[in-house]
Short mmCIF file of C-alpha atoms in Angstrom, two decimals:
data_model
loop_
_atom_site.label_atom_id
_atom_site.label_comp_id
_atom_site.label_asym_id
_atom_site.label_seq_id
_atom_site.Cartn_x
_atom_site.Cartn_y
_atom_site.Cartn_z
CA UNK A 737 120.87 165.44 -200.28
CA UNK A 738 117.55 165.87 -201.11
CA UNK A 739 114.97 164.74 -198.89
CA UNK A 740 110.89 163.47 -199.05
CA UNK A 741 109.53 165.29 -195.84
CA UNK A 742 105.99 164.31 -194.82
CA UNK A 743 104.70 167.56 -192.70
CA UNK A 744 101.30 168.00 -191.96
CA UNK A 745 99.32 169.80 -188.39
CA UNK A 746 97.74 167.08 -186.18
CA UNK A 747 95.20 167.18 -183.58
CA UNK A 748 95.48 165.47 -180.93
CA UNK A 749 92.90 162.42 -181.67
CA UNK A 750 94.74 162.10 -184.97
CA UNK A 751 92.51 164.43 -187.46
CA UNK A 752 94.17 166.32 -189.99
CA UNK A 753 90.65 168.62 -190.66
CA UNK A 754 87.60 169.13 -188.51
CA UNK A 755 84.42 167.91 -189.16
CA UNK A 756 82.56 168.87 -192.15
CA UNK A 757 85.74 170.23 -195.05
CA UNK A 758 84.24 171.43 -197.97
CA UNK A 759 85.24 174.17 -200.19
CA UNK A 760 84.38 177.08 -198.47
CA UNK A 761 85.28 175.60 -195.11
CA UNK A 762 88.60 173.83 -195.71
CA UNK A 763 90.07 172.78 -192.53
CA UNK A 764 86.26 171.39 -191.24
CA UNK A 765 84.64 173.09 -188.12
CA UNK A 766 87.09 174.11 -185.50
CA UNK A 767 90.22 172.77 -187.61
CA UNK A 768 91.95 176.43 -187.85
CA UNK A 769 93.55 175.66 -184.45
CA UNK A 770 95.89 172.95 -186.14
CA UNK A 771 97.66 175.71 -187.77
CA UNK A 772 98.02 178.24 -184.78
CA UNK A 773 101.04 177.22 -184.45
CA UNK A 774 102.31 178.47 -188.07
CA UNK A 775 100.89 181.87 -187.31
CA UNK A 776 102.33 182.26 -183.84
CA UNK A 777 104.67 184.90 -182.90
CA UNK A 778 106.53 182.12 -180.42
CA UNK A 779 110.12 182.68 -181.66
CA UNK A 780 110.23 178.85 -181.68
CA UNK A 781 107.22 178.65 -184.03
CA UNK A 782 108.51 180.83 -186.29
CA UNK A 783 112.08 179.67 -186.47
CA UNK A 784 110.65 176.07 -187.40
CA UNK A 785 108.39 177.39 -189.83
CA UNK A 786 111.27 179.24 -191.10
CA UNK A 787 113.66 176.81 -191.48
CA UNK A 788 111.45 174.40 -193.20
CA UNK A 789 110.04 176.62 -195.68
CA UNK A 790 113.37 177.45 -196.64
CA UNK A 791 114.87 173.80 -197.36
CA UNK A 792 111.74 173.60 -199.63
CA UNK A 793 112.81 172.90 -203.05
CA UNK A 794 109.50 171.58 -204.40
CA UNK A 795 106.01 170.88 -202.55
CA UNK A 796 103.76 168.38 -203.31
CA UNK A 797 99.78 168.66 -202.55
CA UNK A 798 96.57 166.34 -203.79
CA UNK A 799 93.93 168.24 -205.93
CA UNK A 800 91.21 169.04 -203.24
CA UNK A 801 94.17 170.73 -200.99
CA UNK A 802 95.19 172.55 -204.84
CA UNK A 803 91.22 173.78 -205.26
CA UNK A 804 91.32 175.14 -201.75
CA UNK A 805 94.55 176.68 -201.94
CA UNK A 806 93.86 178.25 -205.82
CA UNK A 807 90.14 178.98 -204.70
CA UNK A 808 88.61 182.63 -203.90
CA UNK A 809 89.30 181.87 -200.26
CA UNK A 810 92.61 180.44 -200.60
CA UNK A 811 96.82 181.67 -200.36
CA UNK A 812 97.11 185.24 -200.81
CA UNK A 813 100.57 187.40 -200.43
CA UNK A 814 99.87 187.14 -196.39
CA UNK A 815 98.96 183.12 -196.44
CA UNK A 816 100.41 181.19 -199.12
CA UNK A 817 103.36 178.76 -198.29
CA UNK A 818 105.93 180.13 -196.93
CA UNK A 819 104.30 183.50 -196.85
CA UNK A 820 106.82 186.69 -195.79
CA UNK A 821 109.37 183.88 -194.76
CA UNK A 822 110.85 182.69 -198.00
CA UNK A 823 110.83 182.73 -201.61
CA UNK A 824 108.05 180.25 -203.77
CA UNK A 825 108.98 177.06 -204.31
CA UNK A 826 107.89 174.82 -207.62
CA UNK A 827 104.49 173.29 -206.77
CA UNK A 828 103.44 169.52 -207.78
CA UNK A 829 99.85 168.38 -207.76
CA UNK A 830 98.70 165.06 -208.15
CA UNK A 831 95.69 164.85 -209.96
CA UNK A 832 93.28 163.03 -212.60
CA UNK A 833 92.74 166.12 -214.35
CA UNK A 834 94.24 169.14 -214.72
CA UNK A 835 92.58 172.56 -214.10
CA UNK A 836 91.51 175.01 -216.66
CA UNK A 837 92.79 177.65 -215.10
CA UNK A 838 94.85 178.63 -212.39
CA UNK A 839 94.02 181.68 -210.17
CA UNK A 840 97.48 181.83 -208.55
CA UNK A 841 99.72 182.01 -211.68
CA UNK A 842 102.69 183.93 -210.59
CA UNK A 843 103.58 180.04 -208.67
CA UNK A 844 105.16 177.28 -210.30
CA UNK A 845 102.57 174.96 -210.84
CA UNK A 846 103.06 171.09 -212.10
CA UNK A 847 100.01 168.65 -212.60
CA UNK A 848 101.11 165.00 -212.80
CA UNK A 849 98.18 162.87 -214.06
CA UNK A 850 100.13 159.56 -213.41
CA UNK A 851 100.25 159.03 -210.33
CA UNK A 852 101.82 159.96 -206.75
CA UNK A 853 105.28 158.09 -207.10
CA UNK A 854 105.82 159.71 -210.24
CA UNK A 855 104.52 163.27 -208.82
CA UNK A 856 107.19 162.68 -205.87
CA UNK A 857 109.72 162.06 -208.78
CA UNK A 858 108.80 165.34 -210.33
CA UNK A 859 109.50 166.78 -207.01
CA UNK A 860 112.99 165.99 -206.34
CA UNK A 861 113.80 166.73 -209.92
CA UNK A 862 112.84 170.24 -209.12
CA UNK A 863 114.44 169.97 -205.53
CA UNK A 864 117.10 169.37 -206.96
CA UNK A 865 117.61 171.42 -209.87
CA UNK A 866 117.04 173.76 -207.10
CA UNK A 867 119.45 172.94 -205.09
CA UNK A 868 122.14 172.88 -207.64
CA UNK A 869 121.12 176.62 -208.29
CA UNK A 870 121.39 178.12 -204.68
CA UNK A 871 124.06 176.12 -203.52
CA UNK A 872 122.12 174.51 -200.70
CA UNK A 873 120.19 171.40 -200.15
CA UNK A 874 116.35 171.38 -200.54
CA UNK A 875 113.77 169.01 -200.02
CA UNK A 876 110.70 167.59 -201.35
CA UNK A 877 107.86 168.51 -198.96
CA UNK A 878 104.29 166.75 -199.13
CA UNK A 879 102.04 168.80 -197.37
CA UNK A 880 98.92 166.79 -198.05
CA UNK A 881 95.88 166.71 -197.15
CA UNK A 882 95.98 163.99 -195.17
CA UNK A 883 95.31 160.96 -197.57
CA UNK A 884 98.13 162.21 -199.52
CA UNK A 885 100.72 161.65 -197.11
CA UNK A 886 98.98 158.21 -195.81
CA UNK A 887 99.41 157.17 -199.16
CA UNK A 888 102.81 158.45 -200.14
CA UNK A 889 103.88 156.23 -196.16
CA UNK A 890 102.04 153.20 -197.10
CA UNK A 891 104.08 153.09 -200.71
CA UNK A 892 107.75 153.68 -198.88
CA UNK A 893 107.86 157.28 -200.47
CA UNK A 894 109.28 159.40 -197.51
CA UNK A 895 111.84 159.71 -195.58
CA UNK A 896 111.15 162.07 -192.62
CA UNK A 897 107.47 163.02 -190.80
CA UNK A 898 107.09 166.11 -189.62
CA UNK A 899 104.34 166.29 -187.38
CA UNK A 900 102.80 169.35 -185.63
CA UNK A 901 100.54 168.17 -182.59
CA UNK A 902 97.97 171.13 -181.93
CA UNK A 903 96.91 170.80 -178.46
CA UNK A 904 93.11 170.28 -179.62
CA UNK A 905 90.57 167.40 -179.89
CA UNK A 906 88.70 167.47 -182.67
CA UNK A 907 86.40 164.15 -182.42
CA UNK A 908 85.93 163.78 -186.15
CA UNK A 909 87.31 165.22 -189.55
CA UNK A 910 89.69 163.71 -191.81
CA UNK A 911 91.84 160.86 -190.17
CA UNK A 912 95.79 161.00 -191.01
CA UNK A 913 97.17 157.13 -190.04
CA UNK A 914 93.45 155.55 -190.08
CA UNK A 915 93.99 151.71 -191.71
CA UNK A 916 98.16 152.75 -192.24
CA UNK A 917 100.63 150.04 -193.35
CA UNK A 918 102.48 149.45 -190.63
CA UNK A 919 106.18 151.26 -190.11
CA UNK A 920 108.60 151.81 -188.11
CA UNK A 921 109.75 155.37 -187.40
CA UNK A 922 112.66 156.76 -185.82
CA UNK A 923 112.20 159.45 -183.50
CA UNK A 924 114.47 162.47 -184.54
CA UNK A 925 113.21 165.16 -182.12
CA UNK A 926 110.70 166.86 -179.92
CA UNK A 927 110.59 170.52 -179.50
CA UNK A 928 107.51 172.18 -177.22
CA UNK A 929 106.37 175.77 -177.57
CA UNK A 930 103.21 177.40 -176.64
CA UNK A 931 100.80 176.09 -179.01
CA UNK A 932 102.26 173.07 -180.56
CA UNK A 933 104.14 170.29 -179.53
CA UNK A 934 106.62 169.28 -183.02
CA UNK A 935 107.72 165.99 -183.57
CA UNK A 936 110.04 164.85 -186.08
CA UNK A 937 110.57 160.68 -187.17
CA UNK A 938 112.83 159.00 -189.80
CA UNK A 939 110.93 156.38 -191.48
CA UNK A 940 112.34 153.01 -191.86
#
């Protein structure tokens, strides 16, 4: 079955970017330590990393994440998703407008002008046209940024949050839960390695 994972890198005060993102400093000032983790050689690291890149059918991201990952200073062969782990999955962006141009072009790229419910919907289509290909289930990932996933919470869009606590305290950037509608989560696991500690909730 195909599933709508929320999984973004947390610090510890609950910022999902640094101070100061912009777009030639994406993750804010001192935000590269939220994704350590996802570049660690802890075999724990990379067997989550692994396994979650490949259940991903289809991955959803807002257009500021999609100019920072298409910009000069964005994926390459070494740092896209799922880099050296997996093969590419479609990609979804929700968006107002729809680029030009697109500098990574060899991805599957969708722009959905109408909204994020129907950008999720998008998503599982391709999830699970996917999945009927390989064989296996996949899953929708929304990998943000950060007001992306609030948003896709507060509308009763996902199903599982994937959370990856970087031990770091950031005292400003961009705010994940800030002003949330509440919900209640179930907690689904807790695994500790040596730079992250990764949670994992159901959401009721």
């Amino acid at each position: 079955m195909t599933r709508i994972i929320a999984d973004i890198s947390v610090s510890l005060d609950g910022f999902v970017t640094g101070p100061d993102p912009g777009p030639a400093n994406g993750l804010g000032t001192g935000g590269e330590a939220l994704h350590t983790w996802a570049f660690s050689d802890d075999p724990e690291d990379r067997r989550l990393l692994r396994e979650a890149t490949d259940r991903s059918g289809a991955v959803v991201l807002g257009r500021r994440l999609f100019d920072l990952v298409d910009g000069p200073n964005g994926w390459d062969d070494e740092t896209g998703y799922g880099a050296g782990v997996v093969g590419k999955p479609a990609f979804v962006v929700v968006t107002s407008s729809p680029p030009g141009s697109v500098r990574l072009g060899d991805l599957d790229w969708t722009f959905v002008t109408t909204g994020l419910a129907d950008a999720v919907s998008a998503a599982r289509d391709r999830a699970e046209a996917a999945s009927a290909s390989s064989g296996k289930d996949l899953d929708v990932v929304l990998m943000g940024g950060g007001e992306l996933i609030r948003s896709a919470l507060d509308a009763g869009l996902v199903d599982t949050l994937s959370l990856h606590l970087a031990p770091v305290v950031l005292g400003a950037g961009t705010p994940l839960l800030v002003d949330a509608v509440p919900r209640a989560l179930v907690q689904q696991s807790v695994i500790a390695t040596s730079t992250a500690t990764h949670l994992t909730y159901e959401v009721l």
